[in-house]
Amino acid sequence: MSNTLPEKQTGRKAAKYRGVKCLNCSHPLDLSDVYCSYCGQINSTKKLSLGDYIKEFFSSIVNYDSRLRYTLKDILFKPGTITKNYVGGQRLKYANPFRFFLSVSIIYFLLQSLITTFSSYNPFVNLNNDTPVVIKNDSVVTLGNLNIPNQEVIIHDSLDTKKENLISEEDTLDKEKRTLPIKPKEPKEITYYSEAELDSMSFSDRLGKRFSLYRDFYTEYDIANPARALDSLKHNNTQFNRWLYSKNSSIDRVKENPFGFANYMLGKIPFFLFFFAPFFALFLWLIYSKKKYSYMEHLIFIFHIFGFVFLGMLILLLPDLLIGDEILTGILFMIIGPIYFYKALRNFYMQNRFITIIKFLFLNIVFNVSVTIIAILFFAITAATY
């Protein structure tokens, strides 16, 4: 008989190391408890060694990979079933739906931003403005480092002649420009509204007229400092008025770098959807009120749908890049997405096909209208904070 005990008897889980109180949360334990029933920490008083630390490190990775593997597999190939299992109590088997959605969406936009950044740089573009050397013989023309056979080139003398002609024409134009009288810039007519006039208007009119006045004043006089501009306009130097006037600089930044604003807006989409998901879950709660699901369970269903959409876009990001067009992403939204949503409704809420199709069509109409409204609000909020 071997004198060596099994690893579970000699490691941190051995009975001789167990205590009567959890070292993490002080919950009372029995000597037969391997783990704390309250916080889940191992019941062990053994000091942590290097070997124990390495084992726990790899054990946590394996456990995380297991949850991620099950989440990816079921969210891709078992629409609605993952929500049914999660709501039914299988919480440790899957990743948290809220955290999974945020993680996948943020990873997607980070990769998309990197691809956009690198694709805008073309290493094959000749950034050297120097004129390439042209050498001509009877059979080969050398243009820079390229050997072009049987190719005719323009003689340098004719190029120099044309260049001299262009220079002389430019000099003539410059002389003509100097002789022409310069017309002074005509001042733009600005419709002025005093604070008293603005206060007499409705909220929407007051906001529109105020911003129109600030925009015209900014464009005409190019005064970027809000306090100075408000003083010139004899308007109250309030925080709102300063903020509204400062949006003129934001408009200029958007005009100068529209792609920067687009990237800024795209980066906010995951958080925007995260906060508006409760609004979508409200429709499911109303439509499926007889199924006696709680509001939180409907919300989990929505986040699983969102998670699938961003996971699909993440998977198709590289293939679409190689193809050169977003064909696969279009198929995801136009064909795969609707089929997935229908199957998810069917598997989770367990209603017959006819009722599910009716509710599926109604929810699509509601979601399309609400997404349009929310997108407008999202653009306005994003522009206001840019």
PDB file of N, CA, C and O in Angstrom, residues 342-370:
ATOM      1  N   TYR A 342     -36.931  35.389 -34.174  1.00  0.00           N
ATOM      2  CA  TYR A 342     -38.151  34.573 -34.153  1.00  0.00           C
ATOM      3  C   TYR A 342     -37.911  33.276 -33.371  1.00  0.00           C
ATOM      4  O   TYR A 342     -38.736  32.886 -32.529  1.00  0.00           O
ATOM      5  N   LYS A 343     -36.791  32.589 -33.648  1.00  0.00           N
ATOM      6  CA  LYS A 343     -36.488  31.338 -32.949  1.00  0.00           C
ATOM      7  C   LYS A 343     -36.299  31.571 -31.457  1.00  0.00           C
ATOM      8  O   LYS A 343     -36.696  30.737 -30.629  1.00  0.00           O
ATOM      9  N   ALA A 344     -35.703  32.705 -31.084  1.00  0.00           N
ATOM     10  CA  ALA A 344     -35.502  33.024 -29.676  1.00  0.00           C
ATOM     11  C   ALA A 344     -36.844  33.222 -28.965  1.00  0.00           C
ATOM     12  O   ALA A 344     -37.051  32.739 -27.844  1.00  0.00           O
ATOM     13  N   LEU A 345     -37.763  33.959 -29.616  1.00  0.00           N
ATOM     14  CA  LEU A 345     -39.103  34.138 -29.041  1.00  0.00           C
ATOM     15  C   LEU A 345     -39.811  32.801 -28.873  1.00  0.00           C
ATOM     16  O   LEU A 345     -40.458  32.542 -27.848  1.00  0.00           O
ATOM     17  N   ARG A 346     -39.685  31.958 -29.868  1.00  0.00           N
ATOM     18  CA  ARG A 346     -40.353  30.658 -29.849  1.00  0.00           C
ATOM     19  C   ARG A 346     -39.793  29.751 -28.759  1.00  0.00           C
ATOM     20  O   ARG A 346     -40.536  29.098 -28.023  1.00  0.00           O
ATOM     21  N   ASN A 347     -38.466  29.701 -28.622  1.00  0.00           N
ATOM     22  CA  ASN A 347     -37.837  28.798 -27.660  1.00  0.00           C
ATOM     23  C   ASN A 347     -37.956  29.273 -26.220  1.00  0.00           C
ATOM     24  O   ASN A 347     -38.045  28.456 -25.305  1.00  0.00           O
ATOM     25  N   PHE A 348     -37.930  30.594 -26.027  1.00  0.00           N
ATOM     26  CA  PHE A 348     -37.972  31.096 -24.659  1.00  0.00           C
ATOM     27  C   PHE A 348     -39.398  31.187 -24.118  1.00  0.00           C
ATOM     28  O   PHE A 348     -39.680  30.753 -22.995  1.00  0.00           O
ATOM     29  N   TYR A 349     -40.311  31.754 -24.916  1.00  0.00           N
ATOM     30  CA  TYR A 349     -41.672  31.969 -24.422  1.00  0.00           C
ATOM     31  C   TYR A 349     -42.607  30.783 -24.688  1.00  0.00           C
ATOM     32  O   TYR A 349     -43.728  30.758 -24.163  1.00  0.00           O
ATOM     33  N   MET A 350     -42.161  29.826 -25.514  1.00  0.00           N
ATOM     34  CA  MET A 350     -42.861  28.553 -25.696  1.00  0.00           C
ATOM     35  C   MET A 350     -44.324  28.730 -26.117  1.00  0.00           C
ATOM     36  O   MET A 350     -45.231  28.127 -25.536  1.00  0.00           O
ATOM     37  N   GLN A 351     -44.568  29.564 -27.120  1.00  0.00           N
ATOM     38  CA  GLN A 351     -45.912  29.708 -27.676  1.00  0.00           C
ATOM     39  C   GLN A 351     -45.939  29.118 -29.086  1.00  0.00           C
ATOM     40  O   GLN A 351     -44.895  28.928 -29.709  1.00  0.00           O
ATOM     41  N   ASN A 352     -47.151  28.844 -29.599  1.00  0.00           N
ATOM     42  CA  ASN A 352     -47.244  28.212 -30.910  1.00  0.00           C
ATOM     43  C   ASN A 352     -46.776  29.157 -32.012  1.00  0.00           C
ATOM     44  O   ASN A 352     -46.624  30.360 -31.799  1.00  0.00           O
ATOM     45  N   ARG A 353     -46.595  28.587 -33.198  1.00  0.00           N
ATOM     46  CA  ARG A 353     -45.976  29.334 -34.301  1.00  0.00           C
ATOM     47  C   ARG A 353     -46.814  30.546 -34.714  1.00  0.00           C
ATOM     48  O   ARG A 353     -46.262  31.619 -34.965  1.00  0.00           O
ATOM     49  N   PHE A 354     -48.114  30.380 -34.803  1.00  0.00           N
ATOM     50  CA  PHE A 354     -48.965  31.474 -35.283  1.00  0.00           C
ATOM     51  C   PHE A 354     -48.890  32.686 -34.351  1.00  0.00           C
ATOM     52  O   PHE A 354     -48.683  33.818 -34.797  1.00  0.00           O
ATOM     53  N   ILE A 355     -49.058  32.440 -33.044  1.00  0.00           N
ATOM     54  CA  ILE A 355     -48.998  33.544 -32.076  1.00  0.00           C
ATOM     55  C   ILE A 355     -47.611  34.172 -32.065  1.00  0.00           C
ATOM     56  O   ILE A 355     -47.470  35.397 -31.990  1.00  0.00           O
ATOM     57  N   THR A 356     -46.590  33.324 -32.163  1.00  0.00           N
ATOM     58  CA  THR A 356     -45.214  33.850 -32.157  1.00  0.00           C
ATOM     59  C   THR A 356     -44.953  34.727 -33.379  1.00  0.00           C
ATOM     60  O   THR A 356     -44.308  35.772 -33.275  1.00  0.00           O
ATOM     61  N   ILE A 357     -45.469  34.322 -34.551  1.00  0.00           N
ATOM     62  CA  ILE A 357     -45.286  35.122 -35.773  1.00  0.00           C
ATOM     63  C   ILE A 357     -45.996  36.468 -35.642  1.00  0.00           C
ATOM     64  O   ILE A 357     -45.440  37.515 -36.020  1.00  0.00           O
ATOM     65  N   ILE A 358     -47.218  36.468 -35.097  1.00  0.00           N
ATOM     66  CA  ILE A 358     -47.956  37.729 -34.907  1.00  0.00           C
ATOM     67  C   ILE A 358     -47.185  38.663 -33.982  1.00  0.00           C
ATOM     68  O   ILE A 358     -46.995  39.859 -34.275  1.00  0.00           O
ATOM     69  N   LYS A 359     -46.711  38.132 -32.865  1.00  0.00           N
ATOM     70  CA  LYS A 359     -45.960  38.959 -31.914  1.00  0.00           C
ATOM     71  C   LYS A 359     -44.600  39.370 -32.486  1.00  0.00           C
ATOM     72  O   LYS A 359     -44.104  40.475 -32.216  1.00  0.00           O
ATOM     73  N   PHE A 360     -44.016  38.481 -33.288  1.00  0.00           N
ATOM     74  CA  PHE A 360     -42.741  38.805 -33.933  1.00  0.00           C
ATOM     75  C   PHE A 360     -42.897  40.003 -34.879  1.00  0.00           C
ATOM     76  O   PHE A 360     -42.085  40.935 -34.866  1.00  0.00           O
ATOM     77  N   LEU A 361     -43.956  40.000 -35.689  1.00  0.00           N
ATOM     78  CA  LEU A 361     -44.201  41.111 -36.615  1.00  0.00           C
ATOM     79  C   LEU A 361     -44.499  42.399 -35.856  1.00  0.00           C
ATOM     80  O   LEU A 361     -43.999  43.477 -36.218  1.00  0.00           O
ATOM     81  N   PHE A 362     -45.304  42.304 -34.807  1.00  0.00           N
ATOM     82  CA  PHE A 362     -45.633  43.494 -34.017  1.00  0.00           C
ATOM     83  C   PHE A 362     -44.384  44.065 -33.342  1.00  0.00           C
ATOM     84  O   PHE A 362     -44.154  45.281 -33.360  1.00  0.00           O
ATOM     85  N   LEU A 363     -43.558  43.185 -32.761  1.00  0.00           N
ATOM     86  CA  LEU A 363     -42.351  43.645 -32.083  1.00  0.00           C
ATOM     87  C   LEU A 363     -41.375  44.273 -33.070  1.00  0.00           C
ATOM     88  O   LEU A 363     -40.678  45.239 -32.728  1.00  0.00           O
ATOM     89  N   ASN A 364     -41.305  43.762 -34.294  1.00  0.00           N
ATOM     90  CA  ASN A 364     -40.420  44.356 -35.301  1.00  0.00           C
ATOM     91  C   ASN A 364     -40.852  45.768 -35.645  1.00  0.00           C
ATOM     92  O   ASN A 364     -40.004  46.666 -35.788  1.00  0.00           O
ATOM     93  N   ILE A 365     -42.168  45.981 -35.772  1.00  0.00           N
ATOM     94  CA  ILE A 365     -42.668  47.330 -36.053  1.00  0.00           C
ATOM     95  C   ILE A 365     -42.351  48.265 -34.890  1.00  0.00           C
ATOM     96  O   ILE A 365     -41.852  49.386 -35.081  1.00  0.00           O
ATOM     97  N   VAL A 366     -42.642  47.793 -33.685  1.00  0.00           N
ATOM     98  CA  VAL A 366     -42.387  48.608 -32.489  1.00  0.00           C
ATOM     99  C   VAL A 366     -40.907  48.926 -32.363  1.00  0.00           C
ATOM    100  O   VAL A 366     -40.514  50.077 -32.101  1.00  0.00           O
ATOM    101  N   PHE A 367     -40.050  47.926 -32.556  1.00  0.00           N
ATOM    102  CA  PHE A 367     -38.615  48.139 -32.411  1.00  0.00           C
ATOM    103  C   PHE A 367     -38.067  49.078 -33.475  1.00  0.00           C
ATOM    104  O   PHE A 367     -37.221  49.930 -33.191  1.00  0.00           O
ATOM    105  N   ASN A 368     -38.532  48.944 -34.717  1.00  0.00           N
ATOM    106  CA  ASN A 368     -38.044  49.819 -35.791  1.00  0.00           C
ATOM    107  C   ASN A 368     -38.416  51.278 -35.534  1.00  0.00           C
ATOM    108  O   ASN A 368     -37.596  52.183 -35.729  1.00  0.00           O
ATOM    109  N   VAL A 369     -39.658  51.503 -35.085  1.00  0.00           N
ATOM    110  CA  VAL A 369     -40.090  52.872 -34.788  1.00  0.00           C
ATOM    111  C   VAL A 369     -39.317  53.418 -33.587  1.00  0.00           C
ATOM    112  O   VAL A 369     -38.801  54.552 -33.608  1.00  0.00           O
ATOM    113  N   SER A 370     -39.214  52.606 -32.541  1.00  0.00           N
ATOM    114  CA  SER A 370     -38.533  53.078 -31.330  1.00  0.00           C
ATOM    115  C   SER A 370     -37.045  53.274 -31.570  1.00  0.00           C
ATOM    116  O   SER A 370     -36.445  54.221 -31.041  1.00  0.00           O
TER     117      SER A 370
END
